[in-house]
PDB file of C-alpha atoms in Angstrom:
ATOM      1  CA  MET M   1     188.596 -52.620 -95.768  1.00  0.00           C
ATOM      2  CA  GLU M   2     190.070 -56.284 -95.721  1.00  0.00           C
ATOM      3  CA  ASN M   3     188.513 -57.125 -92.292  1.00  0.00           C
ATOM      4  CA  THR M   4     185.147 -55.784 -92.946  1.00  0.00           C
ATOM      5  CA  SER M   5     185.066 -57.910 -96.773  1.00  0.00           C
ATOM      6  CA  LEU M   6     186.141 -61.046 -93.857  1.00  0.00           C
ATOM      7  CA  GLU M   7     183.232 -60.404 -91.875  1.00  0.00           C
ATOM      8  CA  SER M   8     181.105 -60.297 -95.061  1.00  0.00           C
ATOM      9  CA  ARG M   9     182.075 -63.305 -96.675  1.00  0.00           C
ATOM     10  CA  PHE M  10     180.873 -64.694 -92.867  1.00  0.00           C
ATOM     11  CA  LYS M  11     177.782 -63.249 -93.247  1.00  0.00           C
ATOM     12  CA  THR M  12     175.853 -65.345 -95.307  1.00  0.00           C
ATOM     13  CA  PRO M  13     176.353 -68.537 -93.660  1.00  0.00           C
ATOM     14  CA  ILE M  14     176.188 -66.948 -90.237  1.00  0.00           C
ATOM     15  CA  ILE M  15     172.288 -66.077 -91.417  1.00  0.00           C
ATOM     16  CA  PHE M  16     171.886 -69.508 -92.976  1.00  0.00           C
ATOM     17  CA  VAL M  17     173.333 -71.025 -89.956  1.00  0.00           C
ATOM     18  CA  SER M  18     171.412 -69.249 -87.500  1.00  0.00           C
ATOM     19  CA  ILE M  19     168.535 -70.303 -89.768  1.00  0.00           C
ATOM     20  CA  LEU M  20     169.446 -74.042 -90.132  1.00  0.00           C
ATOM     21  CA  ILE M  21     170.503 -74.824 -86.576  1.00  0.00           C
ATOM     22  CA  PRO M  22     166.217 -73.812 -84.818  1.00  0.00           C
ATOM     23  CA  VAL M  23     164.597 -75.353 -87.975  1.00  0.00           C
ATOM     24  CA  ALA M  24     166.897 -78.705 -87.972  1.00  0.00           C
ATOM     25  CA  VAL M  25     166.446 -78.782 -83.653  1.00  0.00           C
ATOM     26  CA  ALA M  26     162.586 -78.207 -84.189  1.00  0.00           C
ATOM     27  CA  LEU M  27     162.487 -80.871 -87.095  1.00  0.00           C
ATOM     28  CA  LEU M  28     164.252 -83.425 -85.282  1.00  0.00           C
ATOM     29  CA  PHE M  29     163.050 -82.929 -81.557  1.00  0.00           C
ATOM     30  CA  SER M  30     159.843 -84.316 -83.202  1.00  0.00           C
ATOM     31  CA  ILE M  31     161.056 -87.191 -84.772  1.00  0.00           C
ATOM     32  CA  ARG M  32     161.041 -90.250 -82.677  1.00  0.00           C
ATOM     33  CA  LEU M  33     162.896 -93.261 -83.751  1.00  0.00           C
ATOM     34  CA  LYS M  34     160.569 -95.421 -82.397  1.00  0.00           C
ATOM     35  CA  ASP M  35     158.528 -94.149 -85.403  1.00  0.00           C
ATOM     36  CA  PHE M  36     160.794 -95.356 -87.528  1.00  0.00           C
ATOM     37  CA  GLY M  37     161.488 -99.079 -86.196  1.00  0.00           C
ATOM     38  CA  ILE M  38     164.214 -98.097 -84.419  1.00  0.00           C
ATOM     39  CA  ILE M  39     163.600 -99.105 -80.968  1.00  0.00           C
ATOM     40  CA  ILE M  40     166.894 -98.044 -78.803  1.00  0.00           C
ATOM     41  CA  GLU M  41     166.774 -97.890 -74.476  1.00  0.00           C
ATOM     42  CA  PRO M  42     165.943 -93.648 -73.868  1.00  0.00           C
ATOM     43  CA  LEU M  43     169.523 -91.986 -73.616  1.00  0.00           C
ATOM     44  CA  SER M  44     168.931 -91.158 -70.773  1.00  0.00           C
ATOM     45  CA  PHE M  45     171.887 -90.440 -69.337  1.00  0.00           C
ATOM     46  CA  LEU M  46     172.400 -87.652 -71.678  1.00  0.00           C
ATOM     47  CA  PRO M  47     170.663 -85.424 -69.583  1.00  0.00           C
ATOM     48  CA  PRO M  48     173.296 -84.841 -66.944  1.00  0.00           C
ATOM     49  CA  ILE M  49     175.866 -85.250 -69.051  1.00  0.00           C
ATOM     50  CA  TYR M  50     174.566 -82.041 -71.245  1.00  0.00           C
ATOM     51  CA  ALA M  51     173.867 -79.963 -68.664  1.00  0.00           C
ATOM     52  CA  SER M  52     176.957 -81.037 -66.789  1.00  0.00           C
ATOM     53  CA  ILE M  53     177.997 -79.073 -70.429  1.00  0.00           C
ATOM     54  CA  ASN M  54     175.913 -76.105 -70.128  1.00  0.00           C
ATOM     55  CA  ALA M  55     177.557 -75.594 -66.537  1.00  0.00           C
ATOM     56  CA  ILE M  56     181.768 -75.944 -67.901  1.00  0.00           C
ATOM     57  CA  THR M  57     180.361 -72.833 -71.349  1.00  0.00           C
ATOM     58  CA  ALA M  58     178.892 -70.590 -67.954  1.00  0.00           C
ATOM     59  CA  ILE M  59     182.610 -71.603 -66.611  1.00  0.00           C
ATOM     60  CA  LEU M  60     184.128 -70.796 -70.269  1.00  0.00           C
ATOM     61  CA  LEU M  61     182.498 -68.194 -70.958  1.00  0.00           C
ATOM     62  CA  ILE M  62     183.522 -66.026 -67.306  1.00  0.00           C
ATOM     63  CA  LEU M  63     187.099 -67.408 -67.621  1.00  0.00           C
ATOM     64  CA  GLY M  64     186.782 -66.272 -70.855  1.00  0.00           C
ATOM     65  CA  VAL M  65     185.385 -62.492 -70.121  1.00  0.00           C
ATOM     66  CA  ILE M  66     188.241 -62.740 -67.281  1.00  0.00           C
ATOM     67  CA  SER M  67     191.202 -63.881 -69.603  1.00  0.00           C
ATOM     68  CA  ILE M  68     190.326 -60.626 -71.638  1.00  0.00           C
ATOM     69  CA  ARG M  69     190.252 -58.615 -68.351  1.00  0.00           C
ATOM     70  CA  ASN M  70     193.613 -59.218 -68.618  1.00  0.00           C
ATOM     71  CA  LYS M  71     194.736 -58.692 -71.732  1.00  0.00           C
ATOM     72  CA  ASN M  72     195.293 -62.627 -71.944  1.00  0.00           C
ATOM     73  CA  ILE M  73     194.071 -62.618 -75.361  1.00  0.00           C
ATOM     74  CA  GLN M  74     195.222 -66.199 -76.489  1.00  0.00           C
ATOM     75  CA  LEU M  75     193.456 -67.653 -73.445  1.00  0.00           C
ATOM     76  CA  HIS M  76     190.342 -65.733 -74.382  1.00  0.00           C
ATOM     77  CA  GLN M  77     190.550 -67.263 -77.477  1.00  0.00           C
ATOM     78  CA  LYS M  78     191.104 -70.344 -75.952  1.00  0.00           C
ATOM     79  CA  PHE M  79     188.225 -69.964 -73.906  1.00  0.00           C
ATOM     80  CA  MET M  80     185.740 -68.639 -76.119  1.00  0.00           C
ATOM     81  CA  THR M  81     186.440 -71.613 -78.451  1.00  0.00           C
ATOM     82  CA  SER M  82     185.901 -74.363 -76.410  1.00  0.00           C
ATOM     83  CA  ALA M  83     182.684 -72.381 -74.693  1.00  0.00           C
ATOM     84  CA  ILE M  84     181.476 -73.297 -78.890  1.00  0.00           C
ATOM     85  CA  GLY M  85     182.443 -76.253 -78.931  1.00  0.00           C
ATOM     86  CA  CYS M  86     180.768 -77.021 -75.561  1.00  0.00           C
ATOM     87  CA  SER M  87     177.596 -75.526 -76.696  1.00  0.00           C
ATOM     88  CA  VAL M  88     178.238 -77.843 -80.665  1.00  0.00           C
ATOM     89  CA  VAL M  89     178.190 -81.197 -78.719  1.00  0.00           C
ATOM     90  CA  PHE M  90     175.228 -80.129 -75.666  1.00  0.00           C
ATOM     91  CA  LEU M  91     173.034 -79.407 -78.861  1.00  0.00           C
ATOM     92  CA  ILE M  92     173.953 -83.041 -80.372  1.00  0.00           C
ATOM     93  CA  MET M  93     173.745 -84.368 -77.443  1.00  0.00           C
ATOM     94  CA  TYR M  94     169.952 -82.527 -76.452  1.00  0.00           C
ATOM     95  CA  VAL M  95     168.741 -83.925 -80.018  1.00  0.00           C
ATOM     96  CA  ALA M  96     170.056 -87.270 -79.682  1.00  0.00           C
ATOM     97  CA  TYR M  97     167.736 -87.461 -76.310  1.00  0.00           C
ATOM     98  CA  HIS M  98     164.987 -85.700 -76.872  1.00  0.00           C
ATOM     99  CA  MET M  99     164.803 -88.360 -80.286  1.00  0.00           C
ATOM    100  CA  SER M 100     164.943 -91.682 -77.865  1.00  0.00           C
ATOM    101  CA  ALA M 101     162.610 -90.563 -74.976  1.00  0.00           C
ATOM    102  CA  GLU M 102     159.149 -89.392 -74.779  1.00  0.00           C
ATOM    103  CA  ALA M 103     158.609 -85.576 -73.802  1.00  0.00           C
ATOM    104  CA  THR M 104     159.172 -84.809 -69.479  1.00  0.00           C
ATOM    105  CA  VAL M 105     156.335 -83.243 -68.728  1.00  0.00           C
ATOM    106  CA  PHE M 106     156.830 -81.069 -64.970  1.00  0.00           C
ATOM    107  CA  GLY M 107     155.266 -81.611 -62.226  1.00  0.00           C
ATOM    108  CA  ASP M 108     154.341 -85.359 -63.546  1.00  0.00           C
ATOM    109  CA  ILE M 109     155.251 -87.440 -60.279  1.00  0.00           C
ATOM    110  CA  ASN M 110     153.459 -90.815 -61.419  1.00  0.00           C
ATOM    111  CA  HIS M 111     155.479 -90.969 -65.006  1.00  0.00           C
ATOM    112  CA  ASN M 112     152.352 -91.884 -66.997  1.00  0.00           C
ATOM    113  CA  GLY M 113     152.749 -87.991 -69.303  1.00  0.00           C
ATOM    114  CA  ILE M 114     149.768 -86.619 -67.978  1.00  0.00           C
ATOM    115  CA  LEU M 115     149.737 -83.820 -64.917  1.00  0.00           C
ATOM    116  CA  ASP M 116     147.231 -84.203 -62.966  1.00  0.00           C
ATOM    117  CA  ILE M 117     144.454 -81.873 -60.546  1.00  0.00           C
ATOM    118  CA  ASP M 118     146.837 -83.959 -57.778  1.00  0.00           C
ATOM    119  CA  GLU M 119     149.846 -83.020 -59.646  1.00  0.00           C
ATOM    120  CA  LYS M 120     149.257 -79.546 -60.492  1.00  0.00           C
ATOM    121  CA  LYS M 121     148.405 -78.722 -56.489  1.00  0.00           C
ATOM    122  CA  SER M 122     151.524 -79.788 -55.979  1.00  0.00           C
ATOM    123  CA  VAL M 123     153.588 -77.519 -58.186  1.00  0.00           C
ATOM    124  CA  ALA M 124     151.647 -74.871 -58.391  1.00  0.00           C
ATOM    125  CA  THR M 125     154.261 -71.589 -58.669  1.00  0.00           C
ATOM    126  CA  LEU M 126     157.550 -74.003 -58.707  1.00  0.00           C
ATOM    127  CA  ARG M 127     156.055 -74.927 -62.224  1.00  0.00           C
ATOM    128  CA  ILE M 128     155.358 -71.124 -63.649  1.00  0.00           C
ATOM    129  CA  ILE M 129     158.749 -70.407 -63.071  1.00  0.00           C
ATOM    130  CA  TYR M 130     159.909 -73.652 -64.661  1.00  0.00           C
ATOM    131  CA  LEU M 131     158.306 -72.618 -67.517  1.00  0.00           C
ATOM    132  CA  ILE M 132     159.122 -69.173 -67.471  1.00  0.00           C
ATOM    133  CA  LEU M 133     162.792 -70.176 -67.396  1.00  0.00           C
ATOM    134  CA  LEU M 134     162.967 -72.596 -69.751  1.00  0.00           C
ATOM    135  CA  ILE M 135     160.631 -70.479 -72.395  1.00  0.00           C
ATOM    136  CA  SER M 136     163.080 -67.651 -72.186  1.00  0.00           C
ATOM    137  CA  HIS M 137     166.225 -70.531 -71.851  1.00  0.00           C
ATOM    138  CA  ILE M 138     164.887 -71.851 -75.664  1.00  0.00           C
ATOM    139  CA  ALA M 139     163.763 -68.271 -76.619  1.00  0.00           C
ATOM    140  CA  LEU M 140     166.989 -67.010 -76.339  1.00  0.00           C
ATOM    141  CA  SER M 141     168.779 -70.265 -77.057  1.00  0.00           C
ATOM    142  CA  VAL M 142     167.848 -69.408 -81.273  1.00  0.00           C
ATOM    143  CA  ILE M 143     168.068 -65.978 -80.058  1.00  0.00           C
ATOM    144  CA  ILE M 144     172.256 -66.065 -79.713  1.00  0.00           C
ATOM    145  CA  ILE M 145     173.268 -68.005 -82.869  1.00  0.00           C
ATOM    146  CA  PRO M 146     173.655 -65.188 -84.626  1.00  0.00           C
ATOM    147  CA  PHE M 147     175.414 -62.885 -81.981  1.00  0.00           C
ATOM    148  CA  VAL M 148     177.359 -65.609 -80.601  1.00  0.00           C
ATOM    149  CA  LEU M 149     179.241 -66.382 -84.656  1.00  0.00           C
ATOM    150  CA  PHE M 150     178.781 -62.798 -85.527  1.00  0.00           C
ATOM    151  CA  THR M 151     180.721 -62.135 -82.514  1.00  0.00           C
ATOM    152  CA  TYR M 152     183.841 -64.840 -83.409  1.00  0.00           C
ATOM    153  CA  SER M 153     183.436 -63.840 -86.597  1.00  0.00           C
ATOM    154  CA  ARG M 154     184.286 -60.048 -85.683  1.00  0.00           C
ATOM    155  CA  ALA M 155     186.961 -61.615 -83.723  1.00  0.00           C
ATOM    156  CA  LEU M 156     188.385 -63.689 -86.477  1.00  0.00           C
ATOM    157  CA  SER M 157     188.314 -60.863 -88.700  1.00  0.00           C
ATOM    158  CA  LYS M 158     190.538 -59.182 -86.010  1.00  0.00           C
ATOM    159  CA  ASP M 159     186.967 -55.793 -86.348  1.00  0.00           C
ATOM    160  CA  PHE M 160     188.133 -55.857 -81.805  1.00  0.00           C
ATOM    161  CA  ILE M 161     186.203 -52.429 -81.592  1.00  0.00           C
ATOM    162  CA  ARG M 162     182.993 -54.003 -83.207  1.00  0.00           C
ATOM    163  CA  HIS M 163     183.573 -57.540 -81.495  1.00  0.00           C
ATOM    164  CA  LYS M 164     183.718 -56.143 -78.238  1.00  0.00           C
ATOM    165  CA  LYS M 165     180.682 -54.396 -78.839  1.00  0.00           C
ATOM    166  CA  LEU M 166     178.737 -57.096 -79.889  1.00  0.00           C
ATOM    167  CA  ALA M 167     180.303 -59.553 -77.195  1.00  0.00           C
ATOM    168  CA  ARG M 168     179.530 -57.100 -74.693  1.00  0.00           C
ATOM    169  CA  ILE M 169     175.180 -57.997 -75.858  1.00  0.00           C
ATOM    170  CA  THR M 170     176.554 -61.841 -76.124  1.00  0.00           C
ATOM    171  CA  PHE M 171     178.294 -62.891 -73.124  1.00  0.00           C
ATOM    172  CA  PRO M 172     175.278 -61.747 -70.822  1.00  0.00           C
ATOM    173  CA  LEU M 173     172.483 -63.590 -73.265  1.00  0.00           C
ATOM    174  CA  TRP M 174     175.070 -66.648 -73.586  1.00  0.00           C
ATOM    175  CA  LEU M 175     175.720 -67.585 -69.820  1.00  0.00           C
ATOM    176  CA  TYR M 176     171.659 -66.626 -69.117  1.00  0.00           C
ATOM    177  CA  VAL M 177     170.997 -69.615 -71.904  1.00  0.00           C
ATOM    178  CA  ALA M 178     174.265 -71.416 -69.836  1.00  0.00           C
ATOM    179  CA  VAL M 179     172.943 -70.941 -66.057  1.00  0.00           C
ATOM    180  CA  THR M 180     169.020 -71.307 -67.429  1.00  0.00           C
ATOM    181  CA  GLY M 181     170.058 -74.913 -68.894  1.00  0.00           C
ATOM    182  CA  VAL M 182     171.702 -75.941 -65.778  1.00  0.00           C
ATOM    183  CA  ILE M 183     168.567 -74.586 -63.779  1.00  0.00           C
ATOM    184  CA  VAL M 184     165.984 -75.825 -65.867  1.00  0.00           C
ATOM    185  CA  TYR M 185     167.773 -79.348 -65.810  1.00  0.00           C
ATOM    186  CA  LEU M 186     167.771 -79.649 -61.954  1.00  0.00           C
ATOM    187  CA  MET M 187     164.153 -78.342 -61.708  1.00  0.00           C
ATOM    188  CA  ILE M 188     162.677 -81.346 -64.100  1.00  0.00           C
ATOM    189  CA  SER M 189     165.664 -83.865 -63.429  1.00  0.00           C
ATOM    190  CA  PRO M 190     163.186 -85.195 -60.396  1.00  0.00           C
ATOM    191  CA  TYR M 191     160.302 -85.957 -63.017  1.00  0.00           C
ATOM    192  CA  TYR M 192     162.580 -88.230 -65.315  1.00  0.00           C
ATOM    193  CA  ALA M 193     161.094 -91.662 -66.006  1.00  0.00           C
TER     194      ALA M 193
END
């Protein structure tokens, strides 16, 4: 009973945060600092850093699963808490970069922001693969928020049966988001201005 009441206390904040984060990111993503007279160079050093953070998140998730399978609960907790921390740091860097830089178009070799016919031909099917990965990555990164938070809250509530049940869904989705984040970065990086 105590565990259930603890999880129920987390329910409303988790739902609020799960809605707030995507809405805030969408709003911040549409804001360019230069539109407010804040002229700064694009934070072009951030994409390889936040892609690396995605890679670290993926590694932490895998290590977390390995540690729990080896019955090392404390190590599992550290890996999973670190993965959440990495995801938060990623999000901050991602938004900061996009507030300081113009959108990058996949295949835009001359960096003019327009994908002309020759550029389209040069990337052809690869662009479709990129867009499928990008769209699924973005969609699942929104969907995964409540999954991660509810899974974590069940662990904090010591409701390990329900935690394990939800973690079996959360883990592959979160791992997919982390890994595709790296792949998407590697695919788009040649087109950064």
